[in-house]
Amino acid sequence: MGASKKIRVVGAIIQRGSTVFAARRNPERSAGGLWEFPGGKVEPDESPEEALARELREELSVDVSVGTFIDQSVSDVAGATIELSCYTAVLVAEDPVSSTDHDALTWVNLDELEKLEWAPGDVPIIERLPQMLHHASTAQGHEQ
């Protein structure tokens, strides 16, 4: 009857040329076996950008420079409302090679994203991503 629990999460759109980085959730986790943009929960005392940098450091052992807000989706999962905000992110050094929360990591061509089975919250982002990335790169070119 009452309002469902709201969970704020962030995801990283790490782009390299015409590909983006994707991670498949470990089978024993919720949404196990589904693909997602890596990230995690936003803690009460941190900004979405801080949360994204922290989560990628914890899960993938990589440092990133968090960039532009790209898109947001809201989905209901197991009695909770998941609010996913995705930001561009650039790897500062090495590529991710392993993950604490995922059993597979890959780079996917933008035109092949829909071939993977994505977590529910990521699906609306996937559908709009090519257009949103184009808009973000155009906006960044006009900032200064």
Coordinates of C-alpha atoms in Angstrom, one line a residue:
M1 CA 0.0 0.0 0.0
G2 CA 2.7 2.5 1.0
A3 CA 5.2 4.0 -1.3
S4 CA 7.9 1.6 -2.5
K5 CA 11.5 2.1 -1.4
K6 CA 13.4 4.4 -3.7
I7 CA 17.0 3.5 -4.6
R8 CA 19.3 5.9 -6.4
V9 CA 21.9 4.2 -8.6
V10 CA 24.4 5.4 -11.2
G11 CA 25.8 3.8 -14.3
A12 CA 28.9 4.6 -16.4
I13 CA 28.8 5.1 -20.1
I14 CA 32.4 4.4 -21.0
Q15 CA 32.8 4.9 -24.7
R16 CA 35.7 4.0 -26.9
G17 CA 35.2 4.9 -30.5
S18 CA 31.9 3.3 -31.6
T19 CA 31.8 0.9 -28.6
V20 CA 30.7 1.2 -25.0
F21 CA 31.7 -0.9 -22.0
A22 CA 29.2 -3.4 -20.6
A23 CA 29.3 -5.8 -17.7
R24 CA 27.2 -9.0 -17.0
R25 CA 25.9 -9.4 -13.5
N26 CA 27.1 -12.5 -11.5
P27 CA 24.4 -15.2 -11.7
E28 CA 23.9 -15.3 -7.9
R29 CA 23.1 -11.5 -7.7
S30 CA 19.7 -9.9 -8.4
A31 CA 19.3 -9.5 -12.2
G32 CA 22.0 -12.2 -12.5
G33 CA 23.1 -12.9 -16.0
L34 CA 21.8 -9.6 -17.4
W35 CA 24.0 -6.9 -18.8
E36 CA 24.3 -3.4 -17.4
F37 CA 26.4 -0.3 -17.4
P38 CA 28.7 -0.7 -14.3
G39 CA 28.0 1.5 -11.3
G40 CA 26.0 1.2 -8.1
K41 CA 24.1 2.8 -5.3
V42 CA 24.4 6.5 -4.4
E43 CA 25.1 6.8 -0.6
P44 CA 23.2 9.6 1.2
D45 CA 26.4 11.7 1.7
E46 CA 27.7 11.7 -1.9
S47 CA 26.9 13.2 -5.3
P48 CA 26.0 10.8 -8.2
E49 CA 29.4 11.6 -9.7
E50 CA 31.2 10.7 -6.5
A51 CA 29.2 7.5 -6.2
L52 CA 30.0 6.5 -9.7
A53 CA 33.8 7.0 -9.3
R54 CA 33.7 5.1 -6.0
E55 CA 31.7 2.2 -7.3
L56 CA 33.9 1.7 -10.4
R57 CA 37.0 1.8 -8.1
E58 CA 35.4 -0.8 -5.8
E59 CA 33.9 -3.1 -8.5
L60 CA 36.4 -2.8 -11.4
S61 CA 39.6 -1.5 -9.7
V62 CA 39.7 1.4 -12.2
D63 CA 39.8 5.2 -11.8
V64 CA 37.5 7.3 -14.1
S65 CA 36.9 10.9 -14.8
V66 CA 33.1 11.3 -14.6
G67 CA 31.7 13.6 -17.3
T68 CA 28.3 14.6 -18.6
F69 CA 24.8 13.3 -17.4
I70 CA 23.4 11.3 -20.3
D71 CA 20.0 9.9 -19.3
Q72 CA 17.9 8.5 -16.5
S73 CA 15.4 5.7 -16.2
V74 CA 13.0 4.6 -13.4
S75 CA 12.0 1.0 -13.0
D76 CA 10.3 -1.1 -10.3
V77 CA 12.3 -4.2 -9.2
A78 CA 11.3 -6.4 -6.3
G79 CA 9.2 -3.8 -4.5
A80 CA 11.7 -1.0 -4.9
T81 CA 11.8 1.9 -7.3
I82 CA 15.2 2.0 -9.0
E83 CA 16.2 5.4 -10.3
L84 CA 19.2 5.0 -12.6
S85 CA 21.2 8.0 -13.8
C86 CA 23.9 7.4 -16.4
Y87 CA 26.9 9.6 -16.9
T88 CA 29.8 9.5 -19.4
A89 CA 33.0 8.3 -17.8
V90 CA 36.6 8.2 -19.2
L91 CA 39.1 5.6 -18.0
V92 CA 42.0 7.4 -16.4
A93 CA 44.5 4.5 -17.0
E94 CA 43.9 0.8 -17.5
D95 CA 40.9 -1.1 -18.9
P96 CA 38.8 -3.1 -16.4
V97 CA 39.9 -6.7 -16.5
S98 CA 37.9 -8.2 -13.6
S99 CA 34.9 -7.3 -11.4
T100 CA 33.6 -8.2 -7.9
D101 CA 30.0 -8.0 -9.1
H102 CA 30.2 -9.3 -12.7
D103 CA 31.2 -12.5 -14.5
A104 CA 31.8 -11.0 -18.0
L105 CA 33.1 -7.7 -19.2
T106 CA 33.0 -6.5 -22.9
W107 CA 33.1 -3.6 -25.3
V108 CA 29.9 -3.6 -27.5
N109 CA 29.3 -1.7 -30.7
L110 CA 26.6 0.9 -30.3
D111 CA 24.6 -0.7 -33.2
E112 CA 24.7 -4.1 -31.4
L113 CA 23.7 -3.0 -27.9
E114 CA 20.1 -4.4 -28.3
K115 CA 21.5 -7.9 -29.0
L116 CA 22.5 -8.3 -25.3
E117 CA 20.0 -9.1 -22.6
W118 CA 20.0 -5.9 -20.4
A119 CA 18.8 -5.3 -16.8
P120 CA 15.4 -3.7 -16.8
G121 CA 16.6 -0.2 -15.8
D122 CA 19.2 -0.1 -18.5
V123 CA 16.8 -1.0 -21.4
P124 CA 15.4 2.6 -21.8
I125 CA 18.9 4.0 -21.7
I126 CA 20.0 1.5 -24.4
E127 CA 17.2 2.6 -26.7
R128 CA 18.1 6.3 -26.5
L129 CA 21.9 6.0 -26.1
P130 CA 23.2 6.6 -29.6
Q131 CA 21.1 9.8 -29.8
M132 CA 22.1 10.9 -26.3
L133 CA 25.8 10.4 -26.9
H134 CA 25.6 12.4 -30.1
H135 CA 23.9 15.2 -28.2
A136 CA 26.4 15.1 -25.3
S137 CA 29.4 15.3 -27.7
T138 CA 27.9 18.2 -29.6
A139 CA 27.1 20.0 -26.3
Q140 CA 30.7 19.5 -25.0
G141 CA 32.1 21.0 -28.2
H142 CA 30.2 24.2 -27.5
E143 CA 31.0 24.7 -23.8
Q144 CA 33.9 27.0 -24.2

